C-alpha cells in the first residue's frame, strides 16, 4: 500500500498558481510518486480564489501576520485560509509527510517574504499561513519544501521520517489497536536510527518506554511517543554519529568475521569517517556480512534499510 503524502498542487504540475502556471517538482512527480500516493492541495484555490488571480503577500501589521492582496491591504484572506486549513485537517490525519511550495505566502515553510505597511520587508521572513497552521496542528508530521529537498541531506532525512512514521502507523494496526508490546517492537527496530540521528532522544525514549506501564491511557502515551520520536528523527545524522553506530554494528560480527574481514570493515568505516567514502559503502559491506551471518536484531534495524534502495538517497551522504 502506497504511503500517503500531502503536497502543494502546483508541485505536481497542476496549473493552479496565481499566474495560471505550475512549479512541477521533478523529484516528487517522477521519483517519489512510485512510492508515495500524493494528496495535492492548493489552499488558495481551496478558499475560492480564481486562476489566474491577484498576487497575495504576508503583511505584518504590528499586531499579527495577515495574508492580504499585494496592492490592497484591506483585502484580507487570513481568516478564510485558517478556516480552510481547520476544515481540511481531518482529511490529512492519515498523512505521513507533506511537501510544500517554497516562498509561497500560503504554503512556504520558511523565509517567505514578510512586508510592513511601508512596503519594506522584514529580514528572515515568515511562514506561509496554511503551512504555519498545519505545523501547529500536526507538529509530528514531516514537512519540507521543494527548494530544501534539493539538499541531499535534507532530502534523505525527510524521506526517512516519512517511512518511519508510516512504519509506526502500520505497526499499531489490528483489532487490538495500540498496545505497549507493539510500540516496544517498533522502538526496537529504530534504536540504531535514533542513535545516529539524535542520541539524546534515543535515551529519552528508552526512559519513556521503561515507564509506559505507569500510563493509564495508551492513546495519550502513543501521542507522546510519536512526538518525541519524530522530533528526534528530525535531527539529521552526521559523520560522527553514523560512525559510532557503524562501529557499534561491527561489534555484532566479532565472532563471525576473521581478522582480515574485521580489518576491512573497520577500514571502510574509517574511510567514511574521513570523508573518502559515502555512507552507502560501509552499509553495503555490513549488509553483505549480515546476509552471510544472520542476526535477528540487526536484520530488523530500520537504520540498515530505511526505504527502497532504488531511491539512492545515501549515495551523497
Short mmCIF file of C-alpha atoms in Angstrom, two decimals:
data_model
loop_
_atom_site.label_atom_id
_atom_site.label_comp_id
_atom_site.label_asym_id
_atom_site.label_seq_id
_atom_site.Cartn_x
_atom_site.Cartn_y
_atom_site.Cartn_z
CA UNK A 1 0.00 0.00 0.00
CA UNK A 2 1.38 3.41 -1.01
CA UNK A 3 2.36 5.91 1.64
CA UNK A 4 0.04 8.93 1.65
CA UNK A 5 1.86 12.28 1.49
CA UNK A 6 0.39 15.75 1.09
CA UNK A 7 1.81 18.14 -1.48
CA UNK A 8 1.15 21.62 -2.85
CA UNK A 9 -0.82 21.03 -6.04
CA UNK A 10 1.46 23.20 -8.19
CA UNK A 11 4.42 20.92 -7.37
CA UNK A 12 2.68 18.04 -9.17
CA UNK A 13 2.27 20.17 -12.28
CA UNK A 14 -1.27 21.34 -11.57
CA UNK A 15 -1.80 24.76 -13.15
CA UNK A 16 -3.13 26.40 -10.01
CA UNK A 17 -0.64 29.22 -9.37
CA UNK A 18 -1.63 32.90 -9.37
CA UNK A 19 -0.49 33.24 -13.00
CA UNK A 20 -2.15 30.02 -14.16
CA UNK A 21 1.15 28.15 -14.20
CA UNK A 22 2.76 25.49 -12.03
CA UNK A 23 6.06 24.70 -10.28
CA UNK A 24 6.36 20.99 -11.07
CA UNK A 25 8.88 19.37 -8.72
CA UNK A 26 10.58 16.62 -10.70
CA UNK A 27 11.85 14.64 -7.70
CA UNK A 28 8.33 14.30 -6.31
CA UNK A 29 6.48 13.81 -9.57
CA UNK A 30 8.91 11.38 -11.21
CA UNK A 31 10.72 9.59 -8.36
CA UNK A 32 8.71 9.71 -5.16
CA UNK A 33 5.43 9.11 -6.99
CA UNK A 34 6.48 5.47 -7.44
CA UNK A 35 6.35 5.05 -3.66
CA UNK A 36 4.04 7.78 -2.35
CA UNK A 37 0.39 8.40 -3.02
CA UNK A 38 0.31 12.17 -3.24
CA UNK A 39 -2.66 14.14 -1.94
CA UNK A 40 -2.45 17.52 -3.75
CA UNK A 41 -3.87 20.63 -2.13
CA UNK A 42 -3.83 24.25 -3.31
CA UNK A 43 -5.11 26.23 -0.33
CA UNK A 44 -5.50 29.43 -2.35
CA UNK A 45 -7.86 27.69 -4.76
CA UNK A 46 -9.36 26.00 -1.71
CA UNK A 47 -10.54 29.33 -0.30
CA UNK A 48 -12.19 30.22 -3.60
CA UNK A 49 -9.51 32.30 -5.32
CA UNK A 50 -9.56 32.22 -9.11
CA UNK A 51 -6.98 31.02 -11.62
CA UNK A 52 -5.33 33.34 -12.53
CA UNK A 53 -5.69 35.64 -9.51
CA UNK A 54 -4.17 38.76 -7.94
CA UNK A 55 -0.85 38.31 -6.14
CA UNK A 56 -1.09 37.96 -2.36
CA UNK A 57 1.54 38.54 0.29
CA UNK A 58 2.20 38.35 4.03
CA UNK A 59 1.79 41.61 5.95
CA UNK A 60 2.99 42.36 9.48
CA UNK A 61 0.53 44.96 10.75
CA UNK A 62 2.32 45.18 14.15
CA UNK A 63 -0.42 43.04 15.76
CA UNK A 64 -0.17 39.81 13.79
CA UNK A 65 0.69 38.50 10.33
CA UNK A 66 -2.03 38.68 7.72
CA UNK A 67 -2.48 37.25 4.23
CA UNK A 68 -3.53 40.14 2.03
CA UNK A 69 -3.77 41.36 -1.56
CA UNK A 70 -0.40 42.76 -2.63
CA UNK A 71 -1.97 46.03 -3.81
CA UNK A 72 -4.82 46.44 -1.33
CA UNK A 73 -4.20 45.54 2.31
CA UNK A 74 -7.91 45.70 3.06
CA UNK A 75 -8.45 42.53 1.01
CA UNK A 76 -7.58 40.11 3.79
CA UNK A 77 -7.68 36.32 3.25
CA UNK A 78 -6.24 35.24 6.61
CA UNK A 79 -9.45 34.12 8.30
CA UNK A 80 -10.61 32.26 5.20
CA UNK A 81 -7.25 30.46 4.97
CA UNK A 82 -7.28 29.46 8.63
CA UNK A 83 -10.87 28.23 8.34
CA UNK A 84 -9.99 26.24 5.22
CA UNK A 85 -6.99 24.66 6.95
CA UNK A 86 -9.04 23.67 10.01
CA UNK A 87 -11.72 22.23 7.76
CA UNK A 88 -9.28 20.14 5.71
CA UNK A 89 -7.22 18.87 8.67
CA UNK A 90 -9.43 15.80 9.38
CA UNK A 91 -8.74 14.55 5.85
CA UNK A 92 -4.98 14.89 6.46
CA UNK A 93 -4.79 12.71 9.59
CA UNK A 94 -3.52 9.72 7.60
CA UNK A 95 -0.65 11.67 6.02
CA UNK A 96 2.91 10.57 6.71
CA UNK A 97 4.52 13.68 5.25
CA UNK A 98 3.93 16.90 3.34
CA UNK A 99 5.87 18.74 0.62
CA UNK A 100 5.04 22.44 0.36
CA UNK A 101 5.90 25.12 -2.18
CA UNK A 102 8.81 27.36 -1.22
CA UNK A 103 8.32 31.15 -0.93
CA UNK A 104 4.54 30.89 -1.21
CA UNK A 105 2.65 33.21 1.20
CA UNK A 106 0.22 30.37 1.82
CA UNK A 107 2.46 27.28 1.60
CA UNK A 108 6.07 28.39 2.21
CA UNK A 109 7.82 26.71 5.12
CA UNK A 110 10.40 29.37 5.92
CA UNK A 111 11.82 32.71 4.74
CA UNK A 112 8.60 33.73 2.99
CA UNK A 113 8.73 37.47 2.29
CA UNK A 114 7.02 39.43 5.05
CA UNK A 115 6.14 43.05 4.42
CA UNK A 116 5.46 46.06 6.62
CA UNK A 117 2.83 48.72 5.93
CA UNK A 118 5.54 50.98 4.50
CA UNK A 119 6.42 48.38 1.85
CA UNK A 120 9.72 47.31 3.41
CA UNK A 121 10.34 43.62 4.03
CA UNK A 122 11.25 42.01 7.36
CA UNK A 123 14.64 40.21 7.45
CA UNK A 124 14.23 36.45 7.75
CA UNK A 125 10.66 36.49 6.51
CA UNK A 126 7.98 34.20 7.92
CA UNK A 127 5.98 31.01 7.28
CA UNK A 128 3.05 30.68 4.88
CA UNK A 129 -0.33 30.96 6.61
CA UNK A 130 -1.52 27.48 5.59
CA UNK A 131 1.73 25.72 6.42
CA UNK A 132 2.09 27.55 9.72
CA UNK A 133 -1.29 26.33 10.89
CA UNK A 134 -0.59 22.84 9.56
CA UNK A 135 2.66 22.70 11.54
CA UNK A 136 0.87 23.93 14.67
CA UNK A 137 -1.93 21.38 14.41
CA UNK A 138 0.22 18.41 13.31
CA UNK A 139 3.67 19.04 14.87
CA UNK A 140 4.76 15.43 14.42
CA UNK A 141 4.26 15.46 10.64
CA UNK A 142 7.41 15.56 8.44
CA UNK A 143 7.12 18.73 6.36
CA UNK A 144 9.61 20.02 3.80
CA UNK A 145 9.53 22.43 0.90
CA UNK A 146 10.65 21.72 -2.64
CA UNK A 147 13.68 24.03 -2.52
CA UNK A 148 15.13 22.47 0.63
CA UNK A 149 14.66 18.97 -0.80
CA UNK A 150 17.36 19.74 -3.37
CA UNK A 151 19.82 19.34 -0.49
CA UNK A 152 20.77 15.61 -0.34
CA UNK A 153 20.97 15.57 3.48
CA UNK A 154 17.56 17.21 3.95
CA UNK A 155 16.10 15.01 1.22
CA UNK A 156 17.30 11.80 2.84
CA UNK A 157 16.16 12.89 6.28
CA UNK A 158 12.67 13.83 5.06
CA UNK A 159 12.08 10.58 3.18
CA UNK A 160 13.39 8.59 6.14
CA UNK A 161 10.98 10.35 8.51
CA UNK A 162 8.06 9.70 6.15
CA UNK A 163 8.88 5.98 6.06
CA UNK A 164 9.38 5.89 9.84
CA UNK A 165 6.00 7.50 10.54
CA UNK A 166 4.29 5.15 8.10
CA UNK A 167 6.03 2.20 9.78
CA UNK A 168 4.77 3.41 13.16
CA UNK A 169 1.19 3.62 11.89
CA UNK A 170 1.41 0.19 10.26
CA UNK A 171 2.86 -1.27 13.46
CA UNK A 172 -0.15 -0.34 15.59
CA UNK A 173 -2.79 -1.64 13.19
CA UNK A 174 -5.01 -4.53 14.21
CA UNK A 175 -8.21 -5.20 16.08
CA UNK A 176 -6.49 -4.75 19.43
CA UNK A 177 -5.31 -1.27 18.44
CA UNK A 178 -2.34 0.38 20.11
CA UNK A 179 -0.55 -1.80 22.64
CA UNK A 180 2.64 -1.36 24.62
CA UNK A 181 4.04 -4.50 23.06
CA UNK A 182 3.55 -3.14 19.54
CA UNK A 183 5.31 0.10 20.46
CA UNK A 184 8.15 -1.81 22.13
CA UNK A 185 8.67 -3.91 19.00
CA UNK A 186 8.59 -0.83 16.78
CA UNK A 187 11.04 1.00 19.00
CA UNK A 188 13.43 -1.94 18.97
CA UNK A 189 13.71 -1.59 15.18
CA UNK A 190 14.59 2.12 15.42
CA UNK A 191 17.21 2.04 18.15
CA UNK A 192 20.18 2.38 15.81
CA UNK A 193 18.44 5.03 13.72
CA UNK A 194 17.80 7.10 16.82
CA UNK A 195 21.40 6.63 17.93
CA UNK A 196 22.51 8.01 14.57
CA UNK A 197 20.03 10.89 14.36
CA UNK A 198 19.86 12.06 17.98
CA UNK A 199 21.40 10.07 20.85
CA UNK A 200 19.64 12.25 23.44
CA UNK A 201 16.23 11.29 22.05
CA UNK A 202 17.32 7.64 21.97
CA UNK A 203 17.93 7.82 25.71
CA UNK A 204 14.77 9.83 26.42
CA UNK A 205 12.52 7.43 24.52
CA UNK A 206 14.11 4.49 26.28
CA UNK A 207 13.24 6.07 29.62
CA UNK A 208 9.71 6.83 28.43
CA UNK A 209 9.09 3.24 27.34
CA UNK A 210 10.51 1.92 30.60
CA UNK A 211 7.75 3.82 32.41
CA UNK A 212 4.99 3.03 29.90
CA UNK A 213 3.21 0.83 32.44
CA UNK A 214 2.58 3.96 34.53
CA UNK A 215 0.40 5.45 31.78
CA UNK A 216 -3.27 4.58 32.18
CA UNK A 217 -4.16 5.95 28.74
CA UNK A 218 -2.26 4.13 25.98
CA UNK A 219 -3.51 6.60 23.36
CA UNK A 220 -2.02 9.52 25.29
CA UNK A 221 1.21 7.56 25.62
CA UNK A 222 1.25 6.98 21.85
CA UNK A 223 0.82 10.72 21.16
CA UNK A 224 3.75 11.49 23.46
CA UNK A 225 5.91 8.76 21.95
CA UNK A 226 5.11 9.78 18.36
CA UNK A 227 6.02 13.42 19.01
CA UNK A 228 9.31 12.60 20.73
CA UNK A 229 10.20 10.08 18.02
CA UNK A 230 9.56 12.45 15.13
CA UNK A 231 11.31 15.33 16.89
CA UNK A 232 14.35 13.10 17.38
CA UNK A 233 14.43 11.83 13.81
CA UNK A 234 14.18 15.39 12.51
CA UNK A 235 17.76 15.84 13.72
CA UNK A 236 19.98 14.81 10.86
CA UNK A 237 22.60 12.12 11.36
CA UNK A 238 26.18 13.18 10.70
CA UNK A 239 29.54 11.59 10.08
CA UNK A 240 30.33 11.32 13.79
CA UNK A 241 27.05 9.75 14.88
CA UNK A 242 26.93 7.44 11.87
CA UNK A 243 30.48 6.28 12.56
CA UNK A 244 29.56 5.49 16.16
CA UNK A 245 26.61 3.41 15.01
CA UNK A 246 28.64 1.64 12.33
CA UNK A 247 31.32 0.69 14.87
CA UNK A 248 28.56 -0.47 17.22
CA UNK A 249 27.19 -2.70 14.46
CA UNK A 250 30.67 -4.05 13.76
CA UNK A 251 30.72 -5.44 17.30
CA UNK A 252 27.91 -7.83 16.42
CA UNK A 253 30.21 -9.59 13.95
CA UNK A 254 33.21 -10.09 16.25
CA UNK A 255 32.62 -13.86 16.42
CA UNK A 256 31.76 -14.27 12.74
CA UNK A 257 34.49 -12.42 10.86
CA UNK A 258 38.13 -13.35 10.62
CA UNK A 259 40.92 -10.89 11.33
CA UNK A 260 41.18 -9.74 7.72
CA UNK A 261 37.42 -9.21 7.36
CA UNK A 262 37.28 -7.20 10.59
CA UNK A 263 40.16 -5.02 9.41
CA UNK A 264 38.49 -4.48 6.05
CA UNK A 265 35.19 -3.45 7.63
CA UNK A 266 36.87 -1.09 10.07
CA UNK A 267 38.92 0.41 7.23
CA UNK A 268 35.79 1.14 5.19
CA UNK A 269 34.11 2.70 8.21
CA UNK A 270 37.14 4.89 8.89
CA UNK A 271 37.35 5.95 5.26
CA UNK A 272 33.72 7.03 5.52
CA UNK A 273 34.51 8.98 8.70
CA UNK A 274 37.35 10.75 6.90
CA UNK A 275 35.05 11.74 4.04
CA UNK A 276 36.65 9.47 1.43
CA UNK A 277 33.65 7.16 1.00
CA UNK A 278 29.87 7.73 1.10
CA UNK A 279 27.76 6.18 3.85
CA UNK A 280 26.44 3.59 1.42
CA UNK A 281 29.89 1.94 1.27
CA UNK A 282 30.13 0.66 4.88
CA UNK A 283 26.39 -0.07 4.91
CA UNK A 284 26.72 -2.25 1.81
CA UNK A 285 29.57 -4.21 3.36
CA UNK A 286 27.66 -4.60 6.63
CA UNK A 287 24.57 -5.85 4.81
CA UNK A 288 26.80 -8.31 2.92
CA UNK A 289 28.17 -9.72 6.16
CA UNK A 290 24.68 -9.80 7.63
CA UNK A 291 23.43 -11.91 4.73
CA UNK A 292 26.19 -14.44 5.43
CA UNK A 293 25.92 -14.21 9.21
CA UNK A 294 22.23 -13.65 10.08
CA UNK A 295 21.47 -11.69 13.23
CA UNK A 296 17.84 -11.25 14.19
CA UNK A 297 18.35 -7.92 15.95
CA UNK A 298 20.37 -6.32 13.14
CA UNK A 299 18.19 -7.69 10.36
CA UNK A 300 15.21 -5.80 11.79
CA UNK A 301 17.00 -2.47 12.18
CA UNK A 302 15.47 0.32 10.09
CA UNK A 303 18.86 2.01 10.00
CA UNK A 304 20.20 -0.59 7.57
CA UNK A 305 17.32 -0.40 5.09
CA UNK A 306 15.02 2.54 5.92
CA UNK A 307 13.47 2.95 2.44
CA UNK A 308 13.75 1.46 -1.08
CA UNK A 309 17.34 1.19 -2.27
CA UNK A 310 16.30 2.47 -5.71
CA UNK A 311 15.87 5.97 -4.28
CA UNK A 312 19.69 6.13 -3.88
CA UNK A 313 19.38 8.66 -1.07
CA UNK A 314 22.54 7.64 0.77
CA UNK A 315 24.83 7.88 -2.23
CA UNK A 316 25.64 11.53 -1.47
CA UNK A 317 25.94 11.24 2.31
#
